XYZ file of C-alpha atoms in Angstrom:
768
model
C 64.968 35.418 -4.809
C 63.805 38.281 -2.628
C 60.830 37.599 -0.392
C 58.166 40.259 -0.852
C 56.186 41.355 2.186
C 53.715 44.240 2.397
C 53.079 46.359 5.445
C 50.216 48.825 5.599
C 52.200 50.915 8.096
C 54.710 51.787 5.385
C 52.428 52.356 2.423
C 53.782 54.624 -0.276
C 52.856 56.307 -3.521
C 55.183 57.661 -6.203
C 55.317 59.585 -9.448
C 58.060 59.748 -12.038
C 59.772 62.514 -13.996
C 62.725 61.752 -16.282
C 64.306 65.170 -16.542
C 64.984 68.526 -14.938
C 65.518 70.636 -18.016
C 62.084 72.250 -18.414
C 61.980 75.970 -17.723
C 58.715 77.449 -16.480
C 57.637 80.991 -15.772
C 54.560 81.681 -13.691
C 52.571 84.657 -14.896
C 49.136 85.649 -13.593
C 47.783 86.311 -17.093
C 48.331 82.634 -18.006
C 45.495 81.539 -15.700
C 41.790 82.191 -15.429
C 42.235 83.242 -11.783
C 44.851 85.613 -10.383
C 47.805 84.477 -8.292
C 48.101 85.712 -4.780
C 51.664 86.912 -4.287
C 52.496 84.384 -1.568
C 50.993 81.559 -3.682
C 53.364 82.281 -6.545
C 56.349 82.301 -4.201
C 55.305 78.920 -2.833
C 55.001 77.408 -6.312
C 58.374 78.616 -7.523
C 60.183 77.482 -4.383
C 59.513 73.796 -5.071
C 62.420 73.311 -7.443
C 65.079 70.586 -7.237
C 67.565 73.410 -7.755
C 67.014 74.469 -4.136
C 69.942 74.039 -1.732
C 68.130 72.679 1.362
C 68.989 69.094 0.458
C 68.283 66.436 3.048
C 70.870 64.158 1.452
C 73.310 64.501 -1.436
C 76.343 62.750 -2.890
C 78.577 63.799 -5.797
C 81.157 61.020 -5.221
C 83.917 63.514 -4.413
C 87.467 62.335 -5.108
C 90.508 62.783 -2.896
C 93.457 61.148 -4.598
C 92.481 57.552 -5.245
C 89.650 57.693 -2.703
C 86.092 58.272 -3.899
C 83.497 59.204 -1.304
C 80.177 57.364 -1.158
C 78.786 59.842 1.421
C 75.965 58.201 3.429
C 75.114 55.755 0.670
C 75.095 52.077 1.594
C 77.225 49.976 -0.751
C 77.455 46.831 1.413
C 74.142 45.211 0.480
C 74.985 41.508 0.587
C 72.370 41.063 3.336
C 69.774 41.661 0.616
C 71.295 38.810 -1.427
C 72.330 41.160 -4.230
C 75.612 42.497 -5.666
C 77.375 45.621 -4.353
C 77.958 48.724 -6.463
C 81.464 50.179 -6.422
C 83.008 53.518 -7.393
C 85.014 54.667 -10.387
C 86.222 57.681 -12.314
C 86.667 58.603 -15.946
C 90.439 58.251 -16.185
C 90.060 54.551 -15.276
C 87.072 53.888 -17.555
C 88.940 51.862 -20.201
C 90.426 49.632 -17.531
C 87.482 49.402 -15.122
C 84.479 50.293 -17.276
C 82.202 53.297 -17.034
C 81.879 56.677 -18.781
C 85.070 58.659 -19.596
C 84.039 61.561 -17.305
C 81.736 62.137 -14.382
C 78.461 64.032 -14.852
C 80.372 67.335 -14.489
C 82.543 66.375 -17.493
C 85.656 65.831 -15.379
C 87.855 62.759 -16.037
C 89.054 63.000 -12.413
C 85.543 63.108 -10.933
C 84.054 60.083 -9.242
C 80.765 58.235 -9.697
C 79.023 55.098 -8.533
C 79.301 52.205 -10.990
C 78.423 48.583 -11.542
C 80.178 46.666 -14.354
C 77.504 44.343 -15.740
C 79.836 41.567 -16.869
C 80.864 41.080 -13.210
C 77.271 40.427 -12.097
C 76.728 36.867 -13.393
C 77.022 34.138 -10.780
C 79.060 30.936 -11.103
C 76.162 29.258 -12.908
C 76.089 31.956 -15.578
C 72.850 33.495 -14.333
C 72.118 37.207 -14.174
C 71.918 39.071 -10.888
C 70.920 42.439 -9.412
C 73.155 45.142 -7.960
C 71.840 47.631 -5.360
C 73.028 51.061 -4.246
C 71.012 52.190 -1.198
C 70.363 55.584 0.355
C 70.285 55.787 4.125
C 67.059 54.887 5.917
C 64.695 57.791 6.712
C 61.257 58.128 8.348
C 57.981 59.347 6.775
C 58.163 61.962 4.019
C 54.919 63.789 4.859
C 52.357 64.850 2.219
C 54.842 66.976 0.253
C 56.970 63.893 -0.341
C 60.575 64.130 -1.394
C 62.337 64.709 -4.696
C 65.336 62.616 -5.642
C 67.391 63.928 -8.555
C 70.417 62.232 -10.098
C 72.545 61.760 -13.214
C 72.930 58.398 -14.879
C 74.893 56.904 -17.777
C 74.575 53.406 -19.250
C 76.169 51.514 -22.125
C 77.232 48.087 -23.388
C 75.543 44.924 -24.610
C 75.274 43.428 -21.121
C 73.369 46.434 -19.751
C 69.819 45.342 -18.984
C 67.906 47.895 -16.926
C 68.504 50.609 -14.366
C 65.651 51.065 -11.902
C 64.902 53.116 -8.817
C 62.958 51.375 -6.053
C 61.366 52.656 -2.885
C 62.375 50.108 -0.248
C 59.797 50.030 2.562
C 60.796 48.523 5.909
C 58.575 47.200 8.692
C 60.768 48.803 11.360
C 63.930 50.847 11.622
C 66.830 48.739 10.346
C 70.319 48.388 11.786
C 72.411 48.091 8.608
C 75.394 46.907 10.659
C 73.411 43.746 11.339
C 73.989 41.017 8.774
C 70.418 39.737 9.141
C 68.222 40.278 6.092
C 65.474 42.778 7.041
C 61.812 42.442 6.119
C 60.950 44.838 3.341
C 58.696 45.543 0.397
C 59.789 47.374 -2.732
C 57.984 49.654 -5.151
C 59.452 50.729 -8.507
C 59.235 54.487 -9.049
C 61.550 54.944 -12.068
C 63.277 52.806 -14.647
C 65.279 52.964 -17.880
C 66.025 50.068 -20.209
C 67.519 51.863 -23.212
C 71.267 52.574 -22.967
C 72.356 56.219 -23.088
C 75.454 55.244 -25.135
C 77.623 56.534 -22.302
C 76.101 60.031 -22.205
C 75.087 61.455 -18.853
C 71.365 62.137 -18.485
C 69.585 63.910 -15.631
C 66.406 62.557 -14.047
C 64.248 62.865 -10.967
C 61.327 61.222 -9.190
C 58.857 62.328 -6.547
C 57.866 59.829 -3.886
C 55.983 59.672 -0.593
C 56.200 57.131 2.208
C 54.515 56.946 5.607
C 57.109 54.726 7.281
C 60.812 53.900 7.378
C 62.260 53.617 3.899
C 65.326 53.836 1.658
C 65.798 54.250 -2.065
C 67.685 51.659 -4.103
C 69.308 52.101 -7.510
C 68.915 48.618 -8.962
C 70.950 47.510 -11.993
C 70.237 44.284 -13.863
C 72.204 42.734 -16.689
C 70.996 41.352 -20.004
C 70.969 37.558 -19.821
C 71.680 37.257 -23.558
C 75.011 39.079 -23.308
C 76.402 38.097 -19.892
C 79.966 37.733 -21.214
C 80.015 41.164 -22.835
C 80.999 44.406 -21.067
C 78.439 46.997 -20.012
C 77.810 49.323 -17.112
C 75.433 51.567 -15.205
C 76.806 54.699 -13.501
C 75.205 57.164 -11.066
C 76.326 60.662 -10.046
C 75.078 63.769 -8.236
C 72.391 62.120 -6.135
C 70.353 64.708 -4.212
C 67.238 64.302 -2.067
C 65.256 67.439 -1.260
C 61.806 68.270 0.113
C 59.253 67.451 -2.569
C 57.573 67.395 -4.862
C 60.022 67.707 -7.754
C 59.636 70.644 -10.078
C 56.641 70.230 -12.439
C 55.230 67.187 -10.595
C 51.835 67.120 -8.929
C 50.224 64.236 -7.094
C 47.576 66.385 -5.378
C 48.324 65.149 -1.867
C 48.349 68.670 -0.424
C 47.167 71.182 -3.055
C 46.896 71.760 -6.812
C 50.646 72.487 -6.983
C 51.336 74.905 -9.845
C 47.983 74.294 -11.571
C 44.944 76.589 -11.411
C 41.258 76.306 -12.236
C 40.322 78.711 -15.034
C 37.654 81.388 -14.612
C 35.188 79.576 -16.871
C 35.288 76.317 -14.884
C 31.881 75.201 -13.615
C 31.433 75.705 -9.865
C 34.646 75.150 -7.947
C 36.155 73.262 -10.877
C 38.747 70.610 -10.022
C 38.880 69.968 -6.255
C 41.022 67.783 -3.982
C 39.448 64.550 -2.704
C 40.783 61.332 -1.187
C 38.465 59.466 -3.549
C 34.985 59.492 -5.030
C 31.859 59.758 -2.850
C 29.315 58.082 -5.151
C 28.504 54.532 -6.159
C 29.174 53.670 -9.789
C 31.424 56.592 -10.650
C 34.709 58.164 -9.594
C 37.836 56.524 -8.125
C 37.822 54.520 -4.902
C 40.958 56.350 -3.790
C 43.999 58.233 -5.019
C 46.230 56.705 -7.684
C 49.091 54.506 -6.541
C 51.767 52.531 -8.334
C 51.393 49.788 -5.726
C 49.918 46.505 -6.925
C 48.167 45.732 -3.637
C 44.717 46.967 -2.582
C 45.692 48.111 0.900
C 45.092 51.619 2.183
C 47.339 54.239 0.586
C 47.407 57.860 1.766
C 46.958 60.797 -0.566
C 44.347 62.575 -2.643
C 43.547 63.410 -6.260
C 41.850 66.152 -8.285
C 38.184 65.448 -9.084
C 35.634 67.207 -11.278
C 32.471 66.309 -9.380
C 29.291 65.620 -11.384
C 26.982 66.182 -8.382
C 24.190 68.776 -8.269
C 24.108 71.519 -9.491
C 26.253 70.167 -12.370
C 24.427 69.871 -15.689
C 25.301 67.975 -18.889
C 27.986 69.820 -20.808
C 29.420 71.691 -17.807
C 33.210 71.827 -17.993
C 36.213 72.501 -15.768
C 39.661 73.486 -16.981
C 42.842 72.861 -14.976
C 45.630 75.033 -16.414
C 49.401 74.678 -16.116
C 51.977 77.405 -15.808
C 53.643 78.750 -18.942
C 56.033 76.248 -20.497
C 58.958 77.651 -22.438
C 58.851 76.865 -26.169
C 61.301 74.307 -27.504
C 61.991 72.289 -30.631
C 62.029 68.995 -28.748
C 58.666 67.683 -27.507
C 57.560 67.116 -23.930
C 55.983 63.878 -22.745
C 52.973 64.722 -20.593
C 52.086 61.793 -18.339
C 49.114 61.592 -16.008
C 46.690 59.068 -14.510
C 42.960 59.366 -15.047
C 39.826 57.836 -13.555
C 36.854 57.849 -15.944
C 34.377 55.360 -14.508
C 30.594 55.547 -14.717
C 27.718 55.461 -17.210
C 27.485 59.252 -17.271
C 31.119 60.055 -18.094
C 31.441 62.900 -20.590
C 34.975 63.549 -21.811
C 38.491 64.462 -20.767
C 40.850 66.231 -23.128
C 44.333 67.720 -23.066
C 44.837 71.004 -24.940
C 47.866 73.170 -25.406
C 47.606 76.873 -26.151
C 50.336 78.919 -27.847
C 50.381 82.171 -25.899
C 51.452 84.537 -28.697
C 48.602 83.484 -31.014
C 46.083 82.132 -28.463
C 45.710 79.114 -30.773
C 44.541 75.996 -28.936
C 45.135 72.422 -30.152
C 43.595 69.273 -28.681
C 46.279 66.574 -28.556
C 44.541 63.942 -26.390
C 40.857 63.182 -25.893
C 38.816 60.415 -24.332
C 35.023 60.307 -24.530
C 33.055 58.012 -22.256
C 34.077 55.601 -19.545
C 37.242 53.502 -19.414
C 34.847 50.721 -18.309
C 36.951 50.022 -15.249
C 37.251 51.578 -11.808
C 41.050 51.323 -12.037
C 43.306 54.307 -12.643
C 44.555 54.383 -16.245
C 47.959 55.721 -17.269
C 47.713 58.372 -19.987
C 50.462 59.989 -22.077
C 50.835 62.350 -24.978
C 53.674 64.260 -26.669
C 53.287 68.042 -26.725
C 55.487 70.194 -28.963
C 55.623 73.931 -29.588
C 58.475 76.219 -30.607
C 56.738 79.092 -28.785
C 55.738 79.470 -25.122
C 52.535 77.611 -24.304
C 50.438 76.203 -21.482
C 48.552 72.930 -21.081
C 44.927 72.515 -20.005
C 43.046 69.472 -18.715
C 39.410 69.916 -19.712
C 36.725 67.748 -18.113
C 33.161 67.744 -19.422
C 30.136 66.350 -17.555
C 28.043 63.784 -19.390
C 25.257 62.973 -16.923
C 24.984 64.461 -13.400
C 25.685 62.157 -10.443
C 27.261 59.466 -12.660
C 30.136 61.231 -14.433
C 32.933 62.025 -11.936
C 36.343 62.469 -13.606
C 39.610 62.405 -11.637
C 43.273 63.289 -12.312
C 46.411 62.294 -10.435
C 50.184 61.938 -10.754
C 50.947 64.552 -13.422
C 54.473 64.869 -14.774
C 56.187 66.584 -17.698
C 59.195 64.786 -19.170
C 61.587 66.124 -21.827
C 61.322 63.945 -24.940
C 58.571 62.271 -26.917
C 56.467 59.258 -25.940
C 53.822 57.099 -27.653
C 50.321 58.167 -26.629
C 48.402 56.121 -24.079
C 46.024 54.446 -23.633
C 46.285 52.505 -26.907
C 44.020 53.898 -29.590
C 43.541 57.293 -27.926
C 42.701 60.079 -30.376
C 44.078 63.575 -30.709
C 44.868 66.054 -33.435
C 47.469 63.660 -34.901
C 46.749 59.926 -34.953
C 50.111 58.330 -35.666
C 51.227 56.979 -32.298
C 51.226 53.202 -31.908
C 52.607 50.656 -29.440
C 51.024 47.768 -31.436
C 49.558 46.446 -28.178
C 46.220 45.614 -29.781
C 46.518 46.485 -33.481
C 48.479 48.574 -35.976
C 46.455 51.626 -34.835
C 45.996 54.093 -37.715
C 48.861 52.560 -39.692
C 47.635 50.491 -42.624
C 49.540 47.239 -43.150
C 50.403 46.834 -46.837
C 51.711 43.503 -48.142
C 51.054 44.661 -51.665
C 53.464 42.351 -53.510
C 52.514 39.017 -51.970
C 49.363 39.274 -49.796
C 49.019 35.494 -49.508
C 52.500 35.266 -47.904
C 52.785 38.451 -45.859
C 56.205 39.911 -45.292
C 54.812 42.209 -42.561
C 52.723 41.106 -39.584
C 51.893 42.264 -36.035
C 53.361 39.670 -33.674
C 53.846 39.036 -29.959
C 57.299 38.920 -28.418
C 58.646 35.682 -26.989
C 59.125 32.179 -28.355
C 60.624 32.394 -31.853
C 60.121 36.171 -31.896
C 62.362 38.738 -30.271
C 60.803 40.655 -27.389
C 59.361 44.022 -28.391
C 60.621 47.357 -27.160
C 59.061 47.254 -23.705
C 58.372 50.305 -21.620
C 56.478 50.795 -18.359
C 53.120 50.890 -20.148
C 53.229 47.160 -20.921
C 53.280 46.223 -17.243
C 50.709 48.893 -16.346
C 48.165 47.694 -18.891
C 49.085 44.001 -18.674
C 49.087 43.932 -22.462
C 50.925 41.473 -24.720
C 54.298 42.621 -25.993
C 53.394 43.301 -29.632
C 55.300 44.942 -32.464
C 55.405 45.113 -36.265
C 57.669 42.439 -37.732
C 59.024 42.218 -41.275
C 59.945 38.530 -41.384
C 63.228 37.763 -43.191
C 63.172 33.993 -42.667
C 60.329 32.784 -44.896
C 61.558 31.432 -48.242
C 58.083 32.119 -49.650
C 59.021 35.806 -49.565
C 61.488 36.435 -52.348
C 64.462 38.842 -52.126
C 63.532 42.497 -52.662
C 59.944 41.865 -51.581
C 58.598 45.023 -49.951
C 55.869 45.752 -47.408
C 54.948 48.903 -45.523
C 53.092 50.599 -42.697
C 51.254 53.593 -44.187
C 49.540 56.527 -42.478
C 47.788 59.529 -44.025
C 49.063 62.810 -42.504
C 46.089 64.973 -41.447
C 47.432 68.413 -42.311
C 50.478 70.082 -43.916
C 53.487 71.053 -41.859
C 56.744 69.900 -40.318
C 56.655 66.625 -38.412
C 58.916 64.250 -36.519
C 58.425 60.497 -36.595
C 60.067 58.647 -33.716
C 60.101 54.875 -33.316
C 62.299 51.912 -32.342
C 63.841 49.353 -34.696
C 65.523 45.979 -34.418
C 67.291 44.642 -37.536
C 69.037 41.316 -37.164
C 69.779 37.944 -38.730
C 70.251 34.735 -36.771
C 73.673 34.496 -38.431
C 75.561 37.386 -36.746
C 78.045 37.783 -39.598
C 75.359 38.085 -42.289
C 75.486 41.547 -43.895
C 72.742 41.328 -46.553
C 69.637 41.669 -44.377
C 67.577 44.281 -46.199
C 66.527 47.922 -46.012
C 64.186 49.916 -43.801
C 63.201 53.337 -45.084
C 60.732 56.132 -44.357
C 58.983 57.569 -47.414
C 56.844 60.681 -47.753
C 54.408 60.157 -50.611
C 52.308 62.574 -52.605
C 52.849 63.766 -56.139
C 56.127 61.844 -55.939
C 57.573 59.487 -53.351
C 60.639 60.813 -51.509
C 62.808 58.713 -49.196
C 63.667 60.814 -46.123
C 65.381 58.146 -43.982
C 67.031 54.829 -44.832
C 69.119 52.076 -43.218
C 70.472 49.130 -45.199
C 71.966 45.836 -43.976
C 72.247 46.785 -40.305
C 72.759 44.233 -37.527
C 71.387 45.410 -34.160
C 71.938 43.725 -30.820
C 69.035 45.568 -29.177
C 66.224 47.929 -30.041
C 67.586 51.208 -31.460
C 65.871 54.611 -31.406
C 64.978 56.376 -34.662
C 63.984 59.970 -35.400
C 62.870 61.188 -38.813
C 62.190 64.873 -39.597
C 60.109 65.629 -42.694
C 57.617 68.042 -44.239
C 54.298 67.124 -45.833
C 51.797 68.854 -48.094
C 48.023 68.489 -48.121
C 47.010 64.859 -48.635
C 50.512 63.372 -48.300
C 51.146 60.069 -46.560
C 54.117 58.686 -44.659
C 55.249 55.076 -45.006
C 57.651 52.903 -43.009
C 58.757 50.456 -45.688
C 60.996 47.400 -45.479
C 62.663 45.500 -48.308
C 63.917 41.966 -47.814
C 67.537 41.183 -48.669
C 68.801 37.697 -49.445
C 67.053 34.554 -48.201
C 68.089 33.916 -44.579
C 67.395 31.033 -42.170
C 66.090 33.554 -39.633
C 65.881 37.231 -38.803
C 63.611 40.240 -38.876
C 63.225 43.975 -39.215
C 61.118 45.077 -36.233
C 59.286 48.375 -35.624
C 57.754 49.378 -32.283
C 56.515 52.307 -30.170
C 55.826 54.912 -32.858
C 55.452 58.548 -31.815
C 54.251 61.093 -34.362
C 54.212 64.809 -33.570
C 54.372 68.230 -35.174
C 57.748 69.940 -34.867
C 61.339 69.446 -35.896
C 64.020 67.020 -34.749
C 67.500 65.830 -35.675
C 67.717 62.645 -37.725
C 68.689 59.551 -35.755
C 70.872 57.629 -36.353
C 73.050 59.906 -38.469
C 73.843 56.989 -40.796
C 70.201 57.018 -41.958
C 70.518 60.464 -43.563
C 69.628 60.483 -47.242
C 69.776 62.825 -50.228
C 67.790 62.876 -53.462
C 70.813 61.336 -55.214
C 70.988 58.271 -52.965
C 69.760 55.153 -54.731
C 70.102 51.369 -54.369
C 68.048 50.717 -57.526
C 65.961 48.060 -55.776
C 62.840 48.873 -57.771
C 63.418 52.035 -59.770
C 65.960 54.762 -60.586
C 64.919 56.992 -57.637
C 65.552 60.580 -58.775
C 67.939 59.693 -61.617
C 66.902 60.057 -65.276
C 68.412 58.544 -68.420
C 69.694 60.678 -71.300
C 71.227 59.436 -74.566
C 73.156 62.340 -76.108
C 73.893 62.562 -79.842
C 72.020 59.392 -80.764
C 68.514 58.023 -81.160
C 66.675 57.065 -77.999
C 66.885 53.336 -78.636
C 65.750 51.108 -75.764
C 68.893 48.985 -75.793
C 71.009 52.132 -75.683
C 69.719 53.245 -72.268
C 70.990 52.645 -68.830
C 68.457 50.018 -67.684
C 67.519 48.379 -64.425
C 69.351 45.047 -64.407
C 67.293 42.047 -65.488
C 69.669 39.184 -64.783
C 71.192 39.357 -68.259
C 74.722 39.537 -66.875
C 76.257 36.191 -66.104
C 77.418 35.978 -62.452
C 76.681 39.679 -61.807
C 74.682 39.938 -58.595
C 73.052 42.901 -56.939
C 75.631 44.695 -54.772
C 73.075 45.653 -52.077
C 71.765 42.208 -51.162
C 73.957 39.779 -53.092
C 71.024 38.385 -55.070
C 70.285 38.281 -58.795
C 67.252 39.442 -60.781
C 68.074 43.110 -60.875
C 68.729 45.718 -58.263
C 71.344 47.750 -60.197
C 71.716 49.866 -63.336
C 73.340 48.346 -66.395
C 74.181 49.103 -70.012
C 75.569 46.633 -72.532
C 76.220 46.204 -76.233
C 77.368 43.284 -78.340
C 78.435 45.291 -81.433
C 77.399 48.967 -81.555
C 79.215 51.747 -79.754
C 76.750 53.087 -77.124
C 76.870 56.215 -74.996
C 74.303 56.850 -72.237
C 74.034 59.103 -69.181
C 72.485 58.861 -65.719
C 71.494 62.422 -64.747
C 70.773 63.450 -61.153
C 68.459 66.056 -59.728
C 70.190 69.333 -58.857
C 72.507 69.621 -55.856
C 72.671 72.740 -53.715
C 75.019 75.587 -54.600
C 77.878 76.616 -52.299
C 78.135 73.173 -50.712
C 80.776 70.484 -51.242
C 79.935 66.790 -51.320
C 81.493 63.356 -51.457
C 79.926 60.993 -54.000
C 80.315 57.229 -53.630
C 79.062 54.330 -55.750
C 79.940 50.832 -56.914
C 80.634 49.903 -60.519
C 81.321 46.718 -62.428
C 82.343 45.714 -65.946
C 82.466 42.588 -68.092
C 83.662 41.280 -71.476
C 86.604 42.738 -73.354
C 86.434 46.225 -74.870
C 89.346 48.630 -74.894
C 86.976 51.504 -75.700
C 84.802 51.145 -72.565
C 84.705 54.276 -70.418
C 82.880 55.420 -67.264
C 82.961 59.089 -66.210
C 81.464 61.322 -63.531
C 80.933 64.983 -64.457
C 79.309 68.100 -62.966
C 77.055 70.309 -65.075
C 76.678 73.960 -64.022
C 72.945 74.633 -64.383
C 73.508 78.364 -64.950
C 76.241 78.172 -67.611
C 75.708 74.565 -68.819
C 79.476 74.004 -68.503
C 80.496 70.376 -67.979
C 83.487 69.426 -65.790
C 84.753 65.843 -65.544
C 85.752 64.946 -61.951
C 86.259 61.147 -62.228
C 87.109 58.949 -65.221
C 87.747 55.253 -65.710
C 89.203 54.459 -69.141
C 89.476 50.766 -69.967
C 92.137 51.518 -72.564
C 94.663 52.297 -69.828
C 96.897 49.309 -69.157
C 97.424 50.297 -65.518
C 93.697 50.316 -64.933
C 92.885 46.989 -66.560
C 95.330 45.297 -64.237
C 92.985 46.111 -61.352
C 89.653 45.314 -63.030
C 88.022 41.899 -63.097
C 84.863 40.847 -64.862
C 81.669 40.540 -62.786
C 83.181 42.142 -59.675
C 81.900 45.234 -57.837
C 84.467 48.022 -57.262
C 84.026 50.877 -54.787
C 84.333 54.399 -56.251
C 84.571 57.772 -54.543
C 85.025 61.335 -55.758
C 84.875 64.813 -54.213
C 82.349 67.247 -55.702
C 83.682 70.780 -55.043
C 81.293 73.575 -54.109
C 79.999 75.855 -56.847
C 78.236 79.215 -56.781
C 75.564 77.652 -59.028
C 73.358 74.588 -58.566
C 74.780 71.553 -60.358
C 73.810 68.178 -61.746
C 75.821 64.972 -61.465
C 76.152 63.056 -64.747
C 77.405 59.460 -64.776
C 78.176 58.536 -68.374
C 78.963 55.095 -69.722
C 80.419 54.170 -73.127
C 80.534 50.520 -74.237
C 81.116 48.406 -77.353
C 81.097 44.605 -77.104
C 80.960 44.982 -73.314
C 78.874 46.182 -70.396
C 78.923 48.440 -67.320
C 76.943 48.351 -64.061
C 76.229 50.933 -61.327
C 74.783 50.407 -57.820
C 74.529 51.941 -54.325
C 74.958 55.647 -55.107
C 75.350 57.774 -51.947
C 76.000 61.498 -51.516
C 77.595 62.790 -48.303
C 77.944 66.445 -47.264
C 81.540 67.720 -47.095
C 84.684 66.446 -48.789
C 86.898 65.725 -45.777
C 88.642 62.380 -46.252
C 86.998 62.040 -49.657
C 90.016 60.745 -51.553
C 89.501 59.687 -55.140
C 88.898 55.965 -55.425
C 90.019 53.709 -56.994
C 93.456 55.253 -56.704
C 94.263 54.520 -60.340
C 91.528 56.719 -61.840
């Protein structure tokens, strides 16, 4: 284990940014005060795209040799594992991504294969890749940018540490140096082998290096996995978009209507009972740390209600959200409020997305986050409001903008949309509904550890020292019967397009079990519509989900789980919900749904029953199965008591249709389903037809006729058979009609799915 020592002579502070893809334009009209020409030049010059790098390494290849530049790969003196190098063309043999970050299979990168990191006792280890040692960074700090790719079950985490040394170190010496380390960036979710770009700003007053630290997952030590690094570059800081207020306000400006001098730079507060003791730091010790922060001072002549607005540059509009992260100090009896607004420039419409009123009731810095999304150019404002003079100082520090969404912090913070939840203290604004069996809840908010899987942890859990909580749909209790359903429900505040992002973990303690259950997202109003669904998945780790949908006035959104068969153990877990206005691509793609998709767990979804040319007799309809069929079990979960459509007759000839909602014109589809049959009846028939809704013409595209000798040879009673048929595009909207005909026999239907396109959609079974 590494010995941790702290030296005040090498104190450091750091801020984190996870991406370099934001594009900003600085325009004087975006601020309440004009830019001086030289000020604007200074702001725009602080980009990681600049070429005056102090250190860089792209792992250049020359034949079989891959350069590691000035990076230090021999780190055994630190009692850790060495990184090595690799390239894409050797990835299947050695591990790693199939190309470098420049998309070249011949390009090199730094790599650590996780399965090689366990020691002889089967314990996990760390692997370090060090930059060369350098002296103090100065108040501007430095910006390190890099590409990274991770994948595999044994991948645990990839972290970036600031290694602080007591004195200058001779790395040729095998003696272990005295050092302290400070984490400034980390990632625990695998990128699935895709290269991502990230950066971090850091400052240090003494000798230091940076270490890329990879750790493996103890649960999967024998499985492959890797972490890879490419295009490391260190430049004068701060990184683009960052501000830690150690020298100036960076690219931010006080607006014209700010009270007095607005937000000003201070090393800390100057009053008892309000304001921060010093600038924010990620360090866990209380020793002196250099730097300053931005403070809105409540001293005379401030009056209650006075405000100050700190405004960002223009941020280019985008469909994907931005995670705005900052640290705030709101300590004192006279604290007013701090809010985050974004203003769309074309319409001048301002929306408050984050707001805190009153004190945090602690003199510690508090990490704050919120997702901001706009398809048009916008700017962000931090608005402080004085509550009581002399006792209401508000401070800001360590601002960063990160591509991608994030759950809002601190827990329970309010904004224009209240759907974010990390479950750290409650289910937030999501109502827990165990409406089928309240006395034996299927859904509960639980803590990770012990018999429960760990939740989806991010940096906020360590910052707030909060328990690792998440929403758990428990699959193991035999008091909860198969097909029992519970949900998290939230009322959407206003109409529009939204994206729901969260993390899921579906698993059974028996790895080969494939009848776990279903997790779906439903938008409810006049009718309930499933917009996302996963059934019988087995996950090894937490998986990311994205759900795009549209709501009308008064609609709600529900995350609903349905239990499959009884299992000795397992769960469907939900964690770290982010809810924002905007659009997004569905994730994973397998969760895409159409209005025709139906597992018939509880109802017929969008399908209706029609009985042509005969009276509407109850026994003549397609019905939800009620366990009347001997040995016929639900296809979805392998349990009885329903969960499929059925029609049967003991004497009369019966004809009945399942009719879909309309499908879009000019698009081709592939329709799949499962069917079953029982008893003996040479007249039994099952057909799939398309009805043109403009001409009412009916075209049969799939037909199973029991009278055919070649077909009966392949059919067995009480057995599910997979069926597939291509639905060609039409210039008119169409309906799908599944018609059954029985006499002294029965038919069943389950698991209807509709997929766009007809590639590889061969008719199945082959004998139809």
